[in-house]
Short mmCIF file of C-alpha atoms in Angstrom, two decimals:
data_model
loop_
_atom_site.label_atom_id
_atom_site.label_comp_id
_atom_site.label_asym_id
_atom_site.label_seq_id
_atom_site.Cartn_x
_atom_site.Cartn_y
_atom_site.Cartn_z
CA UNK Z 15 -54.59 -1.35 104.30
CA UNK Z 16 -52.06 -1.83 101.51
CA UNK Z 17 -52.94 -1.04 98.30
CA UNK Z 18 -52.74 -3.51 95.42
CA UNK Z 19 -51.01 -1.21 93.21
CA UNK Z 20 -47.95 -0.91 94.89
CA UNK Z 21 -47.49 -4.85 93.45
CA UNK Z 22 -48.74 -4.04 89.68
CA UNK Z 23 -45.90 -1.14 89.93
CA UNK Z 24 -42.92 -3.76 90.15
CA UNK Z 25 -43.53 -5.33 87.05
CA UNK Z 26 -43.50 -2.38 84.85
CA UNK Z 27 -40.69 -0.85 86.88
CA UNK Z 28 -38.55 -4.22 85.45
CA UNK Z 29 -40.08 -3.91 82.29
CA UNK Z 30 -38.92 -0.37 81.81
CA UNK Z 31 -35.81 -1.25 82.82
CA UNK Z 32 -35.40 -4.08 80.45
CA UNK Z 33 -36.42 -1.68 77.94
CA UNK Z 34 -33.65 0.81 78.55
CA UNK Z 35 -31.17 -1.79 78.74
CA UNK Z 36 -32.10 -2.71 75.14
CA UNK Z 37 -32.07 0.38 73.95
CA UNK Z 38 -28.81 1.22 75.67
CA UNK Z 39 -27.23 -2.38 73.96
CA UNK Z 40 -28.98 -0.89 70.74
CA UNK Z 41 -27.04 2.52 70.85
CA UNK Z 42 -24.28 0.83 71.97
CA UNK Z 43 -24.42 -1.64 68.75
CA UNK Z 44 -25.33 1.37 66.25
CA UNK Z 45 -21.94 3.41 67.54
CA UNK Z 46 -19.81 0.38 67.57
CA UNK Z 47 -21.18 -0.58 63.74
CA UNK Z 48 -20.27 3.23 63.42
CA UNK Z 49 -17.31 3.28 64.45
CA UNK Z 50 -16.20 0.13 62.82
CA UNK Z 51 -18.01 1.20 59.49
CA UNK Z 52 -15.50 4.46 59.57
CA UNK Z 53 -12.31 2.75 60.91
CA UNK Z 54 -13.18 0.51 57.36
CA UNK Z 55 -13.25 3.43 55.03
CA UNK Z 56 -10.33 5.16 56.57
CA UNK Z 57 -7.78 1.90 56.51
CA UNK Z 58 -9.16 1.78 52.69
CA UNK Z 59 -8.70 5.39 51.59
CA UNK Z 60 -5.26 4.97 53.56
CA UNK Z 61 -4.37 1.40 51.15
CA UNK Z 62 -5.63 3.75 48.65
CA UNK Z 63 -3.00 6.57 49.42
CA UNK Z 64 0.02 4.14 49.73
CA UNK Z 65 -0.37 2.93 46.41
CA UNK Z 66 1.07 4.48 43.46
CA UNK Z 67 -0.38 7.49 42.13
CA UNK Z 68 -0.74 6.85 38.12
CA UNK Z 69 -2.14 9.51 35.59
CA UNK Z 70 -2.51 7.59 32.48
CA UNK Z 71 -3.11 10.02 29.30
CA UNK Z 72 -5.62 7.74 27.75
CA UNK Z 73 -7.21 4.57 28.64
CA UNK Z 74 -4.76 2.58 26.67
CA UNK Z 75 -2.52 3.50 29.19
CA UNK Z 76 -5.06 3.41 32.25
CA UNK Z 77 -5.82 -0.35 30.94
CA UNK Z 78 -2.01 -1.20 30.96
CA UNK Z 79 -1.37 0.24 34.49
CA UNK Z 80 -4.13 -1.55 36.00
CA UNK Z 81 -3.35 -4.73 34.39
CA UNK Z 82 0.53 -4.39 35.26
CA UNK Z 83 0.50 -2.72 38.29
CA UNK Z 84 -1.98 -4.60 39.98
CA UNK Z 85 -2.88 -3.89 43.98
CA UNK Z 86 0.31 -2.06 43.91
CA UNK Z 87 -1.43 1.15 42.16
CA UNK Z 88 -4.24 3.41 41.34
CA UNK Z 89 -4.53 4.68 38.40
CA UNK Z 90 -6.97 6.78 36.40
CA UNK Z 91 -7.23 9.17 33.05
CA UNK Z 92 -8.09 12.36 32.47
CA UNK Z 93 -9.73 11.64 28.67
CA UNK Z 94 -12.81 8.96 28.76
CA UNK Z 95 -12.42 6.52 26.44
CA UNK Z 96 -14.85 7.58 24.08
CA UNK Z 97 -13.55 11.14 23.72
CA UNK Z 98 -10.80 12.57 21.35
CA UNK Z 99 -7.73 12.87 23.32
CA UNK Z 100 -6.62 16.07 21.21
CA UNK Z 101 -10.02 17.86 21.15
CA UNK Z 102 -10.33 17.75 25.34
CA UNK Z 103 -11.23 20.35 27.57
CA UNK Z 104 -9.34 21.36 30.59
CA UNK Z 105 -10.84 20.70 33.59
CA UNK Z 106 -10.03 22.18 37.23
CA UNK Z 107 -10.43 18.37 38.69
CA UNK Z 108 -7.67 17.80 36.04
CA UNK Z 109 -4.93 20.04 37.16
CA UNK Z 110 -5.59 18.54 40.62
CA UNK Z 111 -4.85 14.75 39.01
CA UNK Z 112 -2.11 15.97 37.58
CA UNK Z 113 -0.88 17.64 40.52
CA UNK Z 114 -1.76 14.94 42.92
CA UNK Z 115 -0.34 11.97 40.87
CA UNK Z 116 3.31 10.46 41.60
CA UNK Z 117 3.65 9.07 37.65
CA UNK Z 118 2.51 10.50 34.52
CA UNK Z 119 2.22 8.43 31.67
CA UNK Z 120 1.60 9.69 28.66
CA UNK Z 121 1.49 8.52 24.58
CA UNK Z 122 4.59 10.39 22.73
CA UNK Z 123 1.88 12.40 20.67
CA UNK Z 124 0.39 13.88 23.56
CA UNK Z 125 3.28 15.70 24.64
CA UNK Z 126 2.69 18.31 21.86
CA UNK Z 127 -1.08 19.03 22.64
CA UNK Z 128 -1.86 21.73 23.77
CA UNK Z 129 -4.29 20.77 26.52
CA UNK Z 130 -1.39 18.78 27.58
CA UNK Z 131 0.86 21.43 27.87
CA UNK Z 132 -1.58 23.95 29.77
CA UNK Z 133 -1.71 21.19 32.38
CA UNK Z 134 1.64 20.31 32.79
CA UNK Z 135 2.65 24.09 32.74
CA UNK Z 136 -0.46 24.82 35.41
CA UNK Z 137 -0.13 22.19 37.85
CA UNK Z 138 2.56 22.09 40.81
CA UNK Z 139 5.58 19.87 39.87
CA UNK Z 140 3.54 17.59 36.95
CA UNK Z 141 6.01 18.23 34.23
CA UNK Z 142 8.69 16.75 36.36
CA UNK Z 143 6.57 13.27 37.00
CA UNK Z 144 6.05 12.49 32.97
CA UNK Z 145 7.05 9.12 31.75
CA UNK Z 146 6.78 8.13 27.70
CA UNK Z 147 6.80 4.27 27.25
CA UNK Z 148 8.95 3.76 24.30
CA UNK Z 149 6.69 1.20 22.05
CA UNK Z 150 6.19 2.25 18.42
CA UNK Z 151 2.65 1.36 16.77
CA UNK Z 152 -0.84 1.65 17.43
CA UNK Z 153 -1.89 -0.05 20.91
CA UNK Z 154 -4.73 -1.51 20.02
CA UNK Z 155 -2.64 -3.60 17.76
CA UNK Z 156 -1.85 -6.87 20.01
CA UNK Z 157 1.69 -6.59 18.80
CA UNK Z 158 2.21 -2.79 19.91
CA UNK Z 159 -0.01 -3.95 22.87
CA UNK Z 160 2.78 -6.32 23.96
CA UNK Z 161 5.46 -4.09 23.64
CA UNK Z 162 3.30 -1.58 25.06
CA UNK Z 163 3.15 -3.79 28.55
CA UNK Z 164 6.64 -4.23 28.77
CA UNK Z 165 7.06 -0.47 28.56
CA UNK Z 166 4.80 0.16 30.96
CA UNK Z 167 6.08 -2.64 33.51
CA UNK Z 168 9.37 -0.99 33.38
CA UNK Z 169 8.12 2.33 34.54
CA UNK Z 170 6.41 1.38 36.75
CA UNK Z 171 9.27 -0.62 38.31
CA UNK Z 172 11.40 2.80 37.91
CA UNK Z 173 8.79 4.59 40.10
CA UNK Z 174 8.00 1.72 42.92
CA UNK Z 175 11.23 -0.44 42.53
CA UNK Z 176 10.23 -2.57 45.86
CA UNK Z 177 7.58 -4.34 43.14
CA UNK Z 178 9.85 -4.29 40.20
CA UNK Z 179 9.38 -8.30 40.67
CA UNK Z 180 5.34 -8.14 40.33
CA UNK Z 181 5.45 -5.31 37.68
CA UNK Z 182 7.39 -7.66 35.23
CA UNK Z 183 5.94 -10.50 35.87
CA UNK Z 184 2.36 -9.19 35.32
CA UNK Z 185 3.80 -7.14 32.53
CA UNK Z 186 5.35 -10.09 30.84
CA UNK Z 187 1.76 -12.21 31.13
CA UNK Z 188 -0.05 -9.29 29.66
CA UNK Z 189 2.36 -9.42 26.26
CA UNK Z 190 2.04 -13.18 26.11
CA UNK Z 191 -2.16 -12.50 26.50
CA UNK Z 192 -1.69 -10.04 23.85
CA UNK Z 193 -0.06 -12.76 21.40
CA UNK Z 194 -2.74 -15.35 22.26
CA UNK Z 195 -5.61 -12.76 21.03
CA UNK Z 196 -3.60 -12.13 18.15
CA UNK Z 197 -3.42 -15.91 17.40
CA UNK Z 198 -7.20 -16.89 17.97
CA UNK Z 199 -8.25 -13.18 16.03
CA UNK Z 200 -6.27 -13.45 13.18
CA UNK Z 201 -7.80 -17.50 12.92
CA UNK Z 202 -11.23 -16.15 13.11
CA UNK Z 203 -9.86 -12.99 10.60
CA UNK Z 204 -9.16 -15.71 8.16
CA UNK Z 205 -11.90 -18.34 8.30
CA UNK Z 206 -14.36 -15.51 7.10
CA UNK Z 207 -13.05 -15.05 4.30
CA UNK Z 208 -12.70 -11.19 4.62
CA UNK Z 209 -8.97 -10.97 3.66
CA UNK Z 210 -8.43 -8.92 0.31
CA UNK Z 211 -11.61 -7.35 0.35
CA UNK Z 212 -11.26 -4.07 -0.54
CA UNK Z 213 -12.18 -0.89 2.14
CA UNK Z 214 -11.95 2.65 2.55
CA UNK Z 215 -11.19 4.28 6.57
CA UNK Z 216 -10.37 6.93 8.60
CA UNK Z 217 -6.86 7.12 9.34
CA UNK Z 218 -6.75 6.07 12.90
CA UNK Z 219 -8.22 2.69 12.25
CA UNK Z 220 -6.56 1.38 8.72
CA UNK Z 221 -4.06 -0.18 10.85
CA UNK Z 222 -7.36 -2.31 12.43
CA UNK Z 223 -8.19 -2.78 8.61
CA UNK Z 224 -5.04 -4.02 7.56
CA UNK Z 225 -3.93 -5.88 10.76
CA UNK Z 226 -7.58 -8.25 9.77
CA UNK Z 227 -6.40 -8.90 6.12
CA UNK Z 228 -8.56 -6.27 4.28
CA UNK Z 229 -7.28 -4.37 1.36
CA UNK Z 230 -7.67 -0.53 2.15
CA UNK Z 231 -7.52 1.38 -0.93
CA UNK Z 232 -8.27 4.97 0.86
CA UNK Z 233 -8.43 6.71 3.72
CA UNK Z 234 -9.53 9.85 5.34
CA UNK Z 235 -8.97 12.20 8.63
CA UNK Z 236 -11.64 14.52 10.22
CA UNK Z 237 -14.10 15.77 8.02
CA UNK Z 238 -13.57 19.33 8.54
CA UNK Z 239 -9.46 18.97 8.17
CA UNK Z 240 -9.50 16.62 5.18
CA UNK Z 241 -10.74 18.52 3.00
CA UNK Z 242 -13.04 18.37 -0.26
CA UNK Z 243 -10.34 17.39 -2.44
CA UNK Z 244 -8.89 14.84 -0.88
CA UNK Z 245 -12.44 13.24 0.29
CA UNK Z 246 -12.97 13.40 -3.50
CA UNK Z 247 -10.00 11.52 -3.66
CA UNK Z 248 -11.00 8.92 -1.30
CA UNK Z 249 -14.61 8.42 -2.80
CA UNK Z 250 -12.69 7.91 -6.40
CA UNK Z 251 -10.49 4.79 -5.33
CA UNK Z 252 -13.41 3.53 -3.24
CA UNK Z 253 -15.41 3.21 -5.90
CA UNK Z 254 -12.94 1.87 -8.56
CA UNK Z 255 -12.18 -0.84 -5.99
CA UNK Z 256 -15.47 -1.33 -5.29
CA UNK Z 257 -14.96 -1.30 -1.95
CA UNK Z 258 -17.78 -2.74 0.04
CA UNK Z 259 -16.63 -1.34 3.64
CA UNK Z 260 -16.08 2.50 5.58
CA UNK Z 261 -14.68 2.09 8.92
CA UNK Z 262 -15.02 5.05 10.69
CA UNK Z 263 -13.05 5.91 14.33
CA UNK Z 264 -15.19 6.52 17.32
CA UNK Z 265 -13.24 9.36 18.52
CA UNK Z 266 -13.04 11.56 15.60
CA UNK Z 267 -16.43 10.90 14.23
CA UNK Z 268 -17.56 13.71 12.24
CA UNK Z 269 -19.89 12.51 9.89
CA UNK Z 270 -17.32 12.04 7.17
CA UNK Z 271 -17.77 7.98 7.09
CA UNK Z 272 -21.16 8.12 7.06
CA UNK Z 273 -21.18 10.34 4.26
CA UNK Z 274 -18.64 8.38 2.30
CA UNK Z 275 -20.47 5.13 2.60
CA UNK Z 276 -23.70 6.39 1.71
CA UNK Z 277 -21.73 7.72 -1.90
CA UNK Z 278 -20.09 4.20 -2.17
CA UNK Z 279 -23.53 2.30 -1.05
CA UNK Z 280 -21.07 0.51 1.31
CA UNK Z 281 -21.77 -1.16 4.69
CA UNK Z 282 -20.83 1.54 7.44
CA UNK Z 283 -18.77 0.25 10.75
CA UNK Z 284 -17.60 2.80 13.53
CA UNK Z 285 -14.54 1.36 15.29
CA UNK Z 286 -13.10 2.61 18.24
CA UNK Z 287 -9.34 3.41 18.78
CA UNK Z 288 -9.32 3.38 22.82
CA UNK Z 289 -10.80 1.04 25.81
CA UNK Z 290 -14.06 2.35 27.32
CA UNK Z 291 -15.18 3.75 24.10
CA UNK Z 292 -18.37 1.09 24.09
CA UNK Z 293 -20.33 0.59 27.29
CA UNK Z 294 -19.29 -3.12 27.51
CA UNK Z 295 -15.99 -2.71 26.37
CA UNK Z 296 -13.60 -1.31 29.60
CA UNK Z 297 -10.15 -2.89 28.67
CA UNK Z 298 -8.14 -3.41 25.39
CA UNK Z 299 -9.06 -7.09 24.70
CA UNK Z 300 -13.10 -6.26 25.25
CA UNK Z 301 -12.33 -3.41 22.40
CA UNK Z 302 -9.78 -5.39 19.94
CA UNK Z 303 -11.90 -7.94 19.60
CA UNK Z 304 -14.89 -6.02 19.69
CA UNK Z 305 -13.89 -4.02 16.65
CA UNK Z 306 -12.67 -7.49 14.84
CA UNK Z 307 -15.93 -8.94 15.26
CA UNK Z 308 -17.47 -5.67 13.85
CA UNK Z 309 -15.77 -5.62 11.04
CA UNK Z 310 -16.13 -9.55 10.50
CA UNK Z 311 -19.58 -8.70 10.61
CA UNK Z 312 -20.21 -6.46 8.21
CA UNK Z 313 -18.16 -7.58 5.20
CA UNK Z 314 -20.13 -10.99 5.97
CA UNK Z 315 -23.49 -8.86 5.25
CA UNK Z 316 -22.19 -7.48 2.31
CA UNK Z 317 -20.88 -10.93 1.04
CA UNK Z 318 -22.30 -10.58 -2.73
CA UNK Z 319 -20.92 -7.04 -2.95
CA UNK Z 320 -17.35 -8.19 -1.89
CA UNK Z 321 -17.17 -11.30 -4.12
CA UNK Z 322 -17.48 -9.28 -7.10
CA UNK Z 323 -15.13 -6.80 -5.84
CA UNK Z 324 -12.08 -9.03 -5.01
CA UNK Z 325 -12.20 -9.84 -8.38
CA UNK Z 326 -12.37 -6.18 -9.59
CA UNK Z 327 -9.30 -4.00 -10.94
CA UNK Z 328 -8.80 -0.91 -8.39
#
């Protein structure tokens, strides 16, 4: 007599072999995802490594590189754009940038640093890859800014001549972007009603000051290189002008602004001289017109204050 379960074993014979089928198709799937998912990341570290290699000295430059060079480059800095560029430390993952990259670029001040020089001197073959774009002026100035584009457009051609047609193109739009923020700035600069009022800042950002109209009777550096004296100084014309504004700089904050405006009873606004020095602020135009509207800002809360100054003898 047969027995029945020799007919109960077929089905789950099939179904067990449907089962490894799946899973087979599965495995199968999972590699080929695999494999895809790696042939991905190698064709885009490979776009990565034909691009051109940029080392920008500060994220003025980094911003002007991107912006300019396009898909055509890589770029990145060594100095975040909140930090002093002449108070950095040396890092080994620096020496390798500097090492690695095809094109330096660096500000004309830089080249005297001393951080600057340790690096070029340590790492293999850098001080032969350093560029200096010739424009004059502070960058975050959209006139410097423009020239500043062209500059960099033209190294960048030097370097990678097969897109010396993209670089100046793109380099020529980002100067003629540059003139447009000046244009719509400067219109907001002077519908508030800020221009002549009088200021006190740090160095690195009376040319912000000036550049919006207001009328900076003093300035300062770093708190521990200016010196009593010459704070003194500083405090003296502030207060004979009245002046109803300190703009400190980001980068070289020291507590000298604060300070100052607290002896003045003046409105206190910390500017920053580089992209990337706010959160929400990565390129130059973010920045520029972030410290505008700043600025705009806080003479318009101090609006009794600065009436009665821009009347006042300094």
């Amino acid at each position: 007599m047969k027995s029945g379960y020799g007919d109960m074993r077929r089905p789950r014979r099939a179904w067990l072999r449907a089962a490894v089928a799946c899973a087979a198709l599965a495995l199968w799937g999972a590699w080929g995802c695999g494999v895809a998912a790696a042939r991905d990341a190698q064709d885009a570290q490979d776009a990565q490594a034909a691009r051109l290699q940029v080392l920008a000295g500060t994220t003025l430059i980094e911003d002007l590189v991107l912006a300019v060079g396009g898909d055509r480059v890589a770029a990145r800095t060594v100095i975040p754009g909140g930090a002093c560029p002449g108070h950095h430390d040396v890092r080994a993952s620096d020496v390798a940038a500097f090492a690695r990259a095809d094109l330096i670029l660096l500000h004309d001040w830089q080249r005297g640093q001393a951080h600057i020089r340790a690096l070029l001197d340590t790492a293999p073959g850098a001080a032969g890859k350093v560029r200096v774009p010739e424009a004059p002026g502070n960058w975050m100035l959209p006139e410097a800014q423009a020239r500043a584009a062209l500059a960099v457009g033209e190294l960048l051609a030097a370097a990678d001549p097969g897109g010396a047609a993209a670089y100046s193109r793109r380099a020529a739009e980002r100067a003629a972007r540059a003139r447009v923020v000046a244009d719509e700035v400067r219109g907001l600069a002077s519908s508030s009603g800020i221009a002549g009022v009088p200021a006190i800042g740090d160095v690195m950002q009376r040319p912000m000051l000036e550049w919006l109209g207001l009328r900076v009777v003093g300035d300062y550096g770093r708190f521990e290189e200016t010196g009593a004296e010459a704070l003194a100084r500083t405090v003296a014309a502030g207060k004979a002008a009245r002046a109803v504004l300190v703009a400190d700089n980001l980068q070289s904050t020291g507590g000298a602004g604060r300070a100052l405006a607290e002896d003045m009873d003046a409105r206190l606004v910390v500017l920053t001289n580089f992209p990337g020095g706010f959160p929400d602020t990565p390129d130059w135009e973010s920045s520029f017109r972030r410290n505008a509207d700043m600025v705009m800002a806080a003479v318009r809360g101090a609006a009794p204050a600065s009436t009665s100054a821009m009347g006042a003898a300094p």
